[in-house]
XYZ file of C-alpha atoms in Angstrom:
679
model
C 132.538 14.555 62.718
C 133.834 16.392 65.619
C 132.185 17.881 68.883
C 133.536 21.172 70.057
C 133.784 21.858 73.878
C 130.181 22.994 75.180
C 130.591 21.864 78.955
C 128.574 24.336 81.059
C 130.053 27.873 80.106
C 133.431 28.081 78.423
C 133.048 27.137 74.987
C 135.201 25.775 72.740
C 136.284 24.784 72.140
C 156.818 17.169 71.543
C 160.200 16.917 69.761
C 163.690 15.326 68.421
C 166.473 15.114 70.146
C 170.102 13.900 69.664
C 171.921 11.031 71.715
C 171.773 10.533 75.163
C 169.843 13.512 77.349
C 171.277 16.394 74.907
C 168.627 18.753 73.165
C 168.330 21.405 71.016
C 168.089 25.279 72.317
C 164.607 25.765 72.987
C 162.505 29.144 72.923
C 160.724 27.695 76.160
C 161.243 26.104 79.474
C 159.305 23.076 80.560
C 158.044 21.855 83.884
C 158.274 18.072 84.771
C 155.566 17.715 87.061
C 155.877 15.378 90.236
C 152.759 12.958 91.092
C 152.622 14.659 94.399
C 152.545 18.164 92.957
C 149.039 19.754 92.208
C 148.998 20.006 88.405
C 148.611 23.706 87.202
C 145.959 23.617 84.102
C 146.394 27.536 83.479
C 148.825 28.648 81.340
C 147.695 32.193 80.484
C 144.834 34.504 79.353
C 144.500 37.186 76.182
C 141.813 38.490 74.164
C 139.193 35.895 73.922
C 141.354 33.118 74.792
C 142.619 30.706 77.705
C 145.312 28.572 77.163
C 145.684 25.185 79.516
C 147.367 22.446 79.870
C 146.375 18.618 79.798
C 148.182 15.556 81.567
C 148.528 12.193 79.608
C 147.424 9.609 82.618
C 148.858 6.551 82.150
C 151.760 7.435 80.253
C 153.914 5.408 82.721
C 151.936 2.575 82.069
C 152.679 2.211 78.605
C 155.907 -0.116 77.238
C 158.788 1.893 75.600
C 157.523 0.171 72.263
C 154.132 1.677 72.835
C 155.600 4.956 73.970
C 157.926 5.003 70.793
C 154.605 4.566 68.866
C 153.136 7.680 70.217
C 155.995 9.415 69.767
C 156.441 8.684 66.268
C 152.533 9.198 65.576
C 152.716 12.927 67.371
C 156.173 13.649 65.254
C 154.239 12.731 62.254
C 151.418 15.019 63.112
C 153.379 17.908 64.128
C 155.064 17.639 60.249
C 152.243 18.510 58.663
C 151.206 21.713 60.939
C 152.120 24.386 58.266
C 149.456 22.646 56.038
C 146.664 23.612 58.640
C 148.263 27.390 58.345
C 148.319 27.501 54.556
C 145.140 25.791 54.184
C 143.308 28.455 56.137
C 144.881 31.445 54.312
C 147.236 31.900 51.403
C 149.565 34.243 53.159
C 149.331 33.123 56.650
C 152.724 31.422 56.947
C 154.431 34.518 55.308
C 152.607 36.736 58.051
C 153.671 33.980 60.716
C 157.198 33.963 59.858
C 157.621 38.003 59.489
C 155.529 38.442 63.062
C 157.749 35.853 64.651
C 160.833 37.325 63.253
C 160.008 41.052 64.831
C 158.609 39.233 68.047
C 162.043 37.276 68.337
C 164.670 39.897 67.357
C 162.961 43.348 68.485
C 165.210 45.447 70.924
C 162.969 48.399 71.474
C 160.566 49.390 73.860
C 158.364 46.614 75.136
C 156.266 47.963 77.790
C 154.444 50.495 75.029
C 150.847 50.052 74.390
C 151.509 49.026 70.654
C 154.000 46.561 71.644
C 151.785 44.772 74.200
C 148.874 44.691 71.234
C 151.369 43.447 68.659
C 151.977 40.355 71.364
C 148.504 39.934 71.695
C 147.330 39.980 67.874
C 150.569 37.345 67.233
C 149.261 35.028 70.042
C 145.749 35.209 68.269
C 147.189 34.340 64.988
C 148.929 31.240 66.469
C 145.626 30.599 68.062
C 143.885 29.998 65.470
C 146.749 28.983 62.708
C 146.288 32.116 60.876
C 144.929 35.762 60.927
C 140.910 34.707 60.803
C 139.551 33.882 64.364
C 139.376 30.038 64.589
C 135.579 29.940 65.599
C 133.518 33.146 64.196
C 135.663 32.818 61.107
C 136.033 36.897 60.995
C 139.601 38.268 60.281
C 141.507 39.137 63.473
C 141.911 43.246 63.786
C 145.148 44.600 65.516
C 144.967 47.228 67.450
C 147.989 48.693 66.825
C 148.728 51.101 63.225
C 150.503 49.692 59.900
C 152.463 52.603 60.612
C 154.194 51.076 63.633
C 154.518 47.324 61.949
C 156.081 48.973 59.115
C 158.640 50.467 62.003
C 158.584 47.166 63.674
C 159.798 45.344 60.485
C 162.631 47.992 59.787
C 163.945 48.083 63.251
C 164.060 43.834 62.771
C 164.849 43.792 58.876
C 161.640 42.209 58.730
C 159.965 41.935 55.006
C 156.260 41.488 54.377
C 155.590 43.384 51.445
C 152.031 44.097 49.087
C 148.975 42.261 49.661
C 150.497 39.777 52.294
C 151.157 43.127 54.593
C 148.121 45.425 53.308
C 145.481 42.241 54.347
C 146.586 42.885 58.170
C 145.072 45.887 58.298
C 142.280 46.235 54.951
C 138.941 45.164 54.677
C 140.118 42.210 52.102
C 139.387 38.449 53.040
C 137.184 39.931 56.073
C 135.813 36.099 56.197
C 137.937 32.894 56.171
C 134.414 30.974 55.450
C 131.347 32.526 54.345
C 128.067 30.275 54.966
C 125.974 32.890 53.512
C 122.664 32.609 51.661
C 122.153 33.464 47.899
C 125.964 34.269 47.314
C 129.183 33.056 46.017
C 130.524 30.911 49.197
C 133.631 30.165 47.666
C 134.509 33.733 46.299
C 133.557 35.383 49.333
C 135.752 33.026 51.464
C 139.425 33.513 52.053
C 140.187 29.839 52.599
C 142.974 28.791 50.389
C 141.173 25.550 49.509
C 140.466 27.342 45.965
C 142.347 29.138 43.585
C 141.270 33.096 42.708
C 138.017 32.998 40.323
C 136.992 29.839 41.387
C 132.944 29.983 42.386
C 130.370 27.891 43.420
C 129.279 27.113 39.915
C 132.723 25.710 38.978
C 133.350 23.284 41.629
C 129.661 22.237 41.418
C 130.286 21.395 37.737
C 133.515 20.194 38.190
C 132.458 17.545 40.770
C 129.312 16.418 38.869
C 131.349 15.229 36.458
C 133.090 12.774 38.811
C 132.197 9.195 38.928
C 133.370 6.962 41.419
C 134.261 3.378 40.140
C 131.634 1.988 42.502
C 128.536 4.074 42.815
C 127.554 2.235 46.048
C 130.843 3.400 47.517
C 131.355 7.018 46.152
C 135.162 8.188 46.694
C 135.489 11.568 48.665
C 136.227 13.876 45.522
C 138.113 16.955 46.484
C 139.099 15.953 50.023
C 142.770 16.305 49.661
C 143.241 18.925 46.935
C 143.082 22.444 46.302
C 141.023 23.457 43.029
C 142.119 26.232 40.687
C 141.269 27.972 37.185
C 144.275 28.184 35.104
C 143.775 29.301 31.705
C 140.068 29.058 32.440
C 140.221 25.386 32.654
C 139.358 23.839 36.256
C 141.850 21.103 37.707
C 142.653 19.938 41.454
C 146.238 20.439 42.870
C 146.687 17.016 45.176
C 147.909 17.010 48.310
C 150.532 14.095 48.133
C 154.149 13.869 47.853
C 155.650 15.634 45.022
C 152.680 17.661 44.721
C 150.749 20.402 46.888
C 152.420 20.519 50.646
C 154.831 17.631 49.318
C 157.597 19.010 51.561
C 155.585 18.633 54.773
C 154.073 15.285 53.574
C 157.450 13.657 53.506
C 158.433 14.412 56.686
C 154.782 13.155 57.874
C 155.566 9.670 56.001
C 158.999 9.623 57.292
C 157.386 9.256 61.297
C 154.722 6.994 60.086
C 157.118 4.605 58.845
C 158.757 4.629 62.039
C 155.528 4.081 63.343
C 154.689 1.572 61.664
C 157.822 -0.289 62.511
C 156.487 -0.636 66.443
C 152.865 -1.075 65.761
C 151.013 -2.866 68.501
C 149.587 -5.203 66.004
C 149.425 -6.530 62.226
C 145.997 -4.843 61.560
C 147.268 -1.462 63.154
C 150.600 -1.658 61.022
C 148.968 -2.236 58.125
C 146.373 0.799 58.675
C 149.262 2.763 58.688
C 150.770 1.340 55.875
C 147.768 2.000 54.012
C 147.994 5.801 55.138
C 151.609 6.001 54.064
C 150.143 4.896 50.891
C 148.180 7.784 50.695
C 150.470 10.148 51.182
C 152.399 8.824 48.468
C 150.103 8.569 45.946
C 146.748 11.187 46.871
C 144.689 8.227 45.912
C 140.956 8.464 47.242
C 140.687 5.020 46.573
C 143.920 4.172 48.641
C 141.785 6.776 51.341
C 138.642 4.612 51.498
C 140.838 1.391 51.831
C 142.759 2.741 54.676
C 139.726 4.305 56.521
C 138.024 0.578 56.159
C 141.403 -0.746 57.799
C 141.423 2.030 60.117
C 138.087 1.345 61.270
C 138.781 -2.423 61.738
C 141.518 -1.924 63.849
C 140.384 -1.853 67.180
C 142.700 -3.634 69.114
C 145.673 -2.201 71.346
C 145.969 0.913 73.649
C 147.133 3.101 70.840
C 145.111 4.877 68.247
C 145.306 8.146 66.442
C 143.897 10.822 63.789
C 145.839 11.889 60.753
C 144.851 13.177 57.735
C 142.966 15.885 55.569
C 139.560 15.083 57.657
C 136.937 17.703 58.695
C 135.261 19.738 55.887
C 133.761 22.815 58.015
C 136.141 25.121 56.891
C 135.377 24.329 53.059
C 131.849 26.232 52.433
C 130.938 23.898 50.040
C 131.952 21.084 52.225
C 134.194 19.130 49.693
C 138.028 19.740 51.102
C 139.534 18.402 54.579
C 142.012 20.273 56.731
C 144.356 18.300 57.920
C 144.942 17.390 61.658
C 146.371 15.050 64.134
C 145.178 13.384 67.240
C 147.215 10.342 69.056
C 145.202 8.555 71.864
C 145.540 6.466 74.419
C 142.886 4.421 75.574
C 141.324 4.585 79.115
C 140.464 1.453 79.732
C 138.236 1.635 83.045
C 136.195 4.326 81.572
C 135.884 2.764 77.867
C 134.767 -0.467 79.731
C 132.014 1.437 81.574
C 130.980 3.494 78.333
C 131.046 0.321 75.970
C 127.425 -0.379 77.089
C 126.570 2.409 74.322
C 128.442 0.725 71.509
C 126.985 -2.833 72.433
C 123.476 -1.489 72.444
C 123.571 0.788 69.265
C 120.982 -1.565 67.533
C 118.350 -0.551 70.355
C 118.886 2.915 70.480
C 118.195 2.945 66.657
C 115.398 0.688 66.580
C 113.594 3.108 68.980
C 114.560 6.436 67.627
C 111.924 8.998 66.618
C 113.163 8.721 63.009
C 110.377 7.105 60.573
C 111.119 3.375 60.207
C 112.392 3.393 56.312
C 114.887 6.002 57.505
C 116.725 3.565 60.163
C 119.025 1.183 59.429
C 118.249 -2.797 60.009
C 121.532 -3.779 61.047
C 124.019 -1.201 62.962
C 127.623 -2.936 62.327
C 131.312 -1.843 63.624
C 130.390 1.005 66.220
C 132.936 1.196 68.720
C 133.360 3.820 71.622
C 136.098 4.333 73.702
C 137.239 7.172 75.979
C 140.798 8.017 75.324
C 143.587 10.299 76.685
C 144.962 12.547 74.384
C 149.177 12.326 73.896
C 149.072 15.255 71.209
C 147.431 17.082 68.549
C 148.288 19.480 65.563
C 146.686 20.856 62.484
C 143.103 21.637 62.956
C 142.618 19.828 66.672
C 145.282 22.313 67.930
C 145.130 24.766 70.028
C 141.298 24.622 69.540
C 140.695 21.123 70.442
C 137.618 18.942 69.995
C 136.250 16.999 73.202
C 135.071 13.955 70.972
C 135.350 12.664 67.675
C 133.264 10.045 65.570
C 135.191 8.679 62.352
C 135.220 8.047 59.268
C 132.733 10.411 57.506
C 132.203 8.399 54.807
C 128.567 7.456 54.789
C 129.019 3.934 53.114
C 131.917 3.431 55.637
C 129.433 3.806 58.515
C 127.072 1.601 56.857
C 128.582 -1.030 55.782
C 131.916 -1.579 58.014
C 131.112 0.896 60.778
C 133.063 3.562 62.833
C 134.689 4.617 65.499
C 133.916 7.021 68.294
C 135.995 8.577 70.819
C 135.726 11.104 74.053
C 138.516 12.917 74.825
C 138.687 12.239 78.559
C 141.914 14.136 79.683
C 140.670 17.097 77.754
C 137.545 17.403 79.226
C 138.624 16.888 82.646
C 141.064 19.890 82.014
C 138.418 21.893 80.991
C 136.378 21.161 84.000
C 139.422 21.952 86.446
C 139.960 25.243 84.993
C 136.647 26.648 84.589
C 134.621 28.560 87.274
C 130.976 28.952 88.009
C 130.728 32.592 87.614
C 129.121 32.652 84.327
C 126.753 29.827 85.139
C 125.257 31.650 88.202
C 124.242 34.756 85.883
C 122.442 33.051 83.145
C 120.390 29.974 84.990
C 116.722 30.920 86.015
C 116.871 29.992 89.223
C 118.484 27.925 92.107
C 116.728 24.840 90.962
C 118.550 25.404 87.603
C 121.712 25.981 89.088
C 122.042 22.820 91.653
C 120.967 20.711 88.846
C 123.399 21.708 86.672
C 126.006 21.625 89.398
C 125.312 18.205 90.388
C 124.615 16.430 86.762
C 126.258 19.228 84.416
C 129.355 16.909 84.084
C 127.713 13.906 83.863
C 125.194 14.693 81.482
C 128.179 16.787 79.214
C 130.190 13.403 79.161
C 127.047 11.402 77.935
C 125.874 13.963 75.500
C 129.399 13.627 73.903
C 129.220 9.555 73.965
C 125.407 9.467 72.662
C 126.147 12.160 70.110
C 129.348 10.639 68.640
C 128.008 6.886 69.138
C 124.739 6.986 68.405
C 124.102 10.102 66.570
C 126.443 10.076 64.015
C 125.935 6.367 63.418
C 122.178 6.456 62.985
C 119.901 6.778 60.180
C 120.747 5.834 56.506
C 120.130 7.527 53.289
C 117.594 6.648 50.657
C 118.529 4.822 47.512
C 120.066 7.226 45.082
C 120.029 9.758 47.132
C 123.824 11.561 46.770
C 126.197 12.657 49.703
C 125.150 15.580 51.771
C 127.688 17.406 50.459
C 126.288 17.433 47.197
C 122.524 17.299 48.388
C 122.579 19.863 51.082
C 125.449 22.028 50.044
C 126.702 24.932 52.248
C 124.111 23.101 55.228
C 125.730 19.838 55.348
C 127.562 20.555 58.211
C 125.171 21.826 60.776
C 122.595 19.604 59.756
C 124.467 16.520 60.391
C 125.696 18.304 63.924
C 122.358 19.438 64.834
C 120.747 15.651 64.075
C 123.534 14.252 66.332
C 122.964 16.411 68.845
C 118.941 15.396 68.727
C 120.178 12.083 68.892
C 121.728 12.719 72.162
C 119.045 14.974 73.423
C 116.179 12.289 72.701
C 117.686 9.718 74.667
C 119.530 11.818 77.596
C 115.797 11.925 79.016
C 115.287 8.171 78.728
C 115.258 5.551 81.382
C 117.509 3.288 79.061
C 120.329 5.195 80.424
C 119.378 4.104 84.410
C 118.829 0.556 82.889
C 122.217 0.577 81.217
C 123.466 1.445 84.424
C 125.418 5.070 83.178
C 123.217 7.106 85.609
C 121.233 6.820 88.800
C 118.396 9.227 88.218
C 117.779 9.397 84.589
C 115.347 12.577 84.921
C 117.586 15.078 87.025
C 120.283 14.405 84.354
C 118.296 14.713 81.428
C 116.958 17.953 82.794
C 120.275 19.265 83.526
C 121.145 17.951 79.949
C 118.255 20.216 78.480
C 118.548 23.070 80.830
C 122.169 23.507 79.328
C 121.756 23.217 75.864
C 118.946 25.438 75.782
C 120.692 28.299 77.964
C 123.476 27.543 75.745
C 121.671 27.674 72.130
C 119.671 30.704 72.921
C 121.586 32.816 75.759
C 125.074 32.046 76.731
C 126.913 31.369 73.184
C 125.834 34.821 72.156
C 128.764 36.227 74.035
C 130.975 34.914 71.321
C 129.347 37.040 68.753
C 129.691 40.674 68.166
C 126.667 42.946 68.346
C 125.005 42.586 64.811
C 126.975 39.442 63.677
C 124.857 36.723 62.249
C 125.392 32.964 63.446
C 127.782 31.309 60.651
C 129.581 29.082 62.507
C 128.086 24.905 61.491
C 128.113 23.780 65.657
C 126.864 27.306 66.972
C 123.869 27.232 63.977
C 122.892 24.190 64.769
C 122.639 24.861 68.723
C 120.334 27.937 67.885
C 118.076 26.481 65.603
C 117.670 23.142 67.560
C 116.332 25.760 70.476
C 114.739 28.513 68.546
C 112.652 25.549 66.647
C 111.855 23.884 69.862
C 110.908 26.963 71.872
C 108.731 28.279 69.043
C 106.591 24.956 68.480
C 106.138 24.745 71.974
C 105.028 27.954 72.678
C 101.548 26.820 72.814
C 102.053 24.677 75.487
C 104.659 26.976 77.028
C 107.231 24.606 77.096
C 109.857 26.584 77.239
C 109.064 29.920 78.659
C 110.898 33.123 78.030
C 111.468 35.102 81.239
C 112.051 38.866 82.027
C 113.190 39.098 85.793
C 115.219 42.195 87.098
C 115.983 43.379 83.340
C 117.104 39.762 82.536
C 116.229 37.667 80.085
C 116.019 33.741 80.875
C 114.221 30.493 79.350
C 112.681 28.407 81.833
C 111.828 24.990 80.754
C 108.540 23.986 82.334
C 107.681 20.380 80.858
C 110.596 18.280 80.105
C 108.536 15.492 78.943
C 107.230 17.370 76.262
C 110.512 19.067 75.192
C 111.825 15.646 74.652
C 109.058 14.876 72.294
C 109.674 18.102 70.419
C 113.360 16.982 70.151
C 111.940 13.696 69.117
C 109.921 15.511 66.195
C 112.859 17.669 64.999
C 115.091 14.744 64.710
C 112.702 12.914 62.784
C 112.465 15.884 60.377
C 116.235 16.206 60.414
C 116.738 12.945 59.486
C 114.182 12.963 56.369
C 115.909 15.813 55.200
C 119.701 13.902 55.071
C 117.702 10.972 53.586
C 115.949 12.707 50.986
C 118.378 15.108 50.434
C 115.930 18.086 50.727
C 117.808 21.183 50.269
C 114.684 23.666 50.371
C 113.624 22.277 53.810
C 117.351 22.653 54.907
C 117.911 26.156 53.822
C 114.343 27.095 55.612
C 115.275 25.283 58.748
C 118.963 26.535 59.089
C 117.865 30.253 57.541
C 114.531 30.577 59.542
C 115.870 29.499 62.897
C 119.915 29.380 62.938
C 121.309 32.543 61.393
C 119.462 35.767 62.954
C 119.840 36.717 66.439
C 117.587 38.737 68.468
C 119.241 42.140 68.665
C 117.779 43.260 72.154
C 118.739 39.977 73.778
C 121.988 39.866 72.303
C 122.998 43.016 73.586
C 121.734 42.181 77.075
C 123.459 39.380 76.914
C 127.258 41.050 76.025
C 126.373 43.819 78.902
C 125.756 40.944 81.598
C 129.021 39.061 80.523
C 131.179 42.021 80.855
C 131.525 41.597 85.024
C 133.211 38.101 83.883
C 137.195 38.285 83.173
C 137.146 34.464 82.035
C 137.538 34.058 78.360
C 134.898 32.380 76.341
C 137.207 30.321 74.305
C 139.891 27.703 75.300
C 142.759 25.543 73.891
C 145.788 24.146 74.850
C 149.296 23.502 74.855
C 150.666 20.119 74.142
C 152.656 18.314 76.538
C 156.412 17.855 75.132
C 157.301 14.523 74.462
C 161.190 14.192 74.976
C 163.399 11.419 73.743
C 166.429 10.300 75.613
C 168.995 8.251 73.687
C 171.812 6.316 74.019
C 175.132 6.659 72.144
C 174.275 4.750 69.418
C 170.836 6.662 69.140
C 168.370 3.800 70.357
C 165.241 6.023 72.547
C 165.699 4.290 75.565
C 163.192 6.579 77.246
C 160.754 9.302 76.205
C 159.501 11.460 79.324
C 156.571 13.928 79.194
C 157.290 17.525 80.230
C 154.721 20.273 80.445
C 155.420 23.758 78.344
C 155.545 26.327 80.778
C 154.536 29.218 77.790
C 151.974 29.106 74.991
C 154.809 32.009 73.424
C 157.614 29.335 74.094
C 156.002 26.310 72.390
C 154.561 28.101 69.436
C 157.989 29.669 68.883
C 159.552 26.006 69.032
C 157.167 24.559 66.568
C 157.840 27.352 63.973
C 161.612 26.513 64.521
C 161.112 22.544 64.406
C 158.409 22.075 61.894
C 158.143 24.815 58.926
C 158.254 22.621 55.971
C 156.563 24.730 53.802
C 158.649 28.009 53.193
C 157.123 28.178 49.618
C 154.197 26.464 48.490
C 153.008 28.450 45.703
């Protein structure tokens, strides 16, 4: 599970060279930042997107062996970049290749409005890893004509024909993931997890017939495959060496083998070895074995996430999107925050959920603050700020889980943001001052509590299936909302002060409550087009949590809807009662998960999390017009430059910052395009 960026206002959300210092010609220039220079976090802004940079604190303190491990793991991750593109949509790779070819070869007028619109469209496609918006899932709309693109392709000898060309401009495949109610979600989603003519009923029937060898340890069926129908027969195409995406997976394996050779310890090396076996075989039992080994490998400075992991992009929640995050432990911050995982049992015991849904023994919960060294796939350019894995409920219950907060990513967001929107949408000066003084701390604690305590809490009733089976297309938003509610419930608790995490728990809790309600009921609406429903899982959960507590607290005026100078605000009048409401909703969401109550989750999400008050939405969009800062942010990755001696041995690895987003994207396509033909 991952948490996207929700701090304040902005919502989010490496190369191999030859011997010596020679390097292949690159499309981009890089910046080598000296310690004494002020770091520039901003790269550029276009459409609704802002591109940022992040630093890698502590890089110089790593040994060369540790730096090699980071380098190899990052190379492995980038080698699978094309997998994410193809998973997102079947024509993405062909479209990207054509657009990039035209962009690099065109010699004509680059000052025209059409060219500038083409350039923005290409950048948006890069950012989203395809032609659908990374967050709304709507197909990106080009602001140039098909005739212009045809001429551009003709001028550059670029070929893109048939459906792959036409889909850029027509209404086909309009939504990457369609979470609508009472529809064929699979058939109406453009995501490439399912072949033509596969419907919801096919998926459900196919996996209902699957049986895990050990019912107490259910395998993650569907996680690493595409489901297709051939001659009326439904079958899987497995992601593995020699199978679907085999060319890219072989490259991933090559770099993982090198990483295993410089592992920090046996446990880490054994885990990497199991990951290699999994990629070679596609065996989901080995995937579980790997996750157990990875969860138990807690020693060392370096860690990583690599695989087909999160299922948000599957409308039915079976298939994992490819992603990679390479991490360096921030020991000082991790030690300060370790108190949360050390007290996981206390948080479980004192939760508002009913006793039969609590874990008697919370095991293996670890939490670290880390600094990202590289990201790819579903984690880039748009990145999470917190992650809790593995996702299998039985592993969480019997082995444990790892939670991380991405410290340098959060720091980059904070340093690149402004407070203009905040002033516009806070109700009064008191709310503004609370946010400015305690907001960042509240956000960090929310991320930690969400990942460490939230996702690790609670248990399923005996005999109840996995949530993707019981709660279906509502599983992801229910789980994210449940973890948010755990965090909210404890953010306004004196225990945080007792543990030394805050010096004024009430002030921090108030700032957290203010920010969550402000975001859930007002500010996140700037990311929707007027008239749209809320569809993305995290946006839905923030709305249904906020709208539910607002409605249930009306009788006591817990949250007041205020109209002032023609502007709408939501002001919290009673934080103690609001905390109780969060606890009540937490108890209900855990019951829904524990019992697999589909009717209840459908009523909760559809009743509170999908529809938008159109009058408020129109007003929010109008108020937001005054701000030029983009509502979404993402990152270019630092470039890890390996310097070699004449024997070909790496003697040092330098960190350089990419100067442009365009340059990095073109370099990635040149260096990591391993899936020219995947059909």
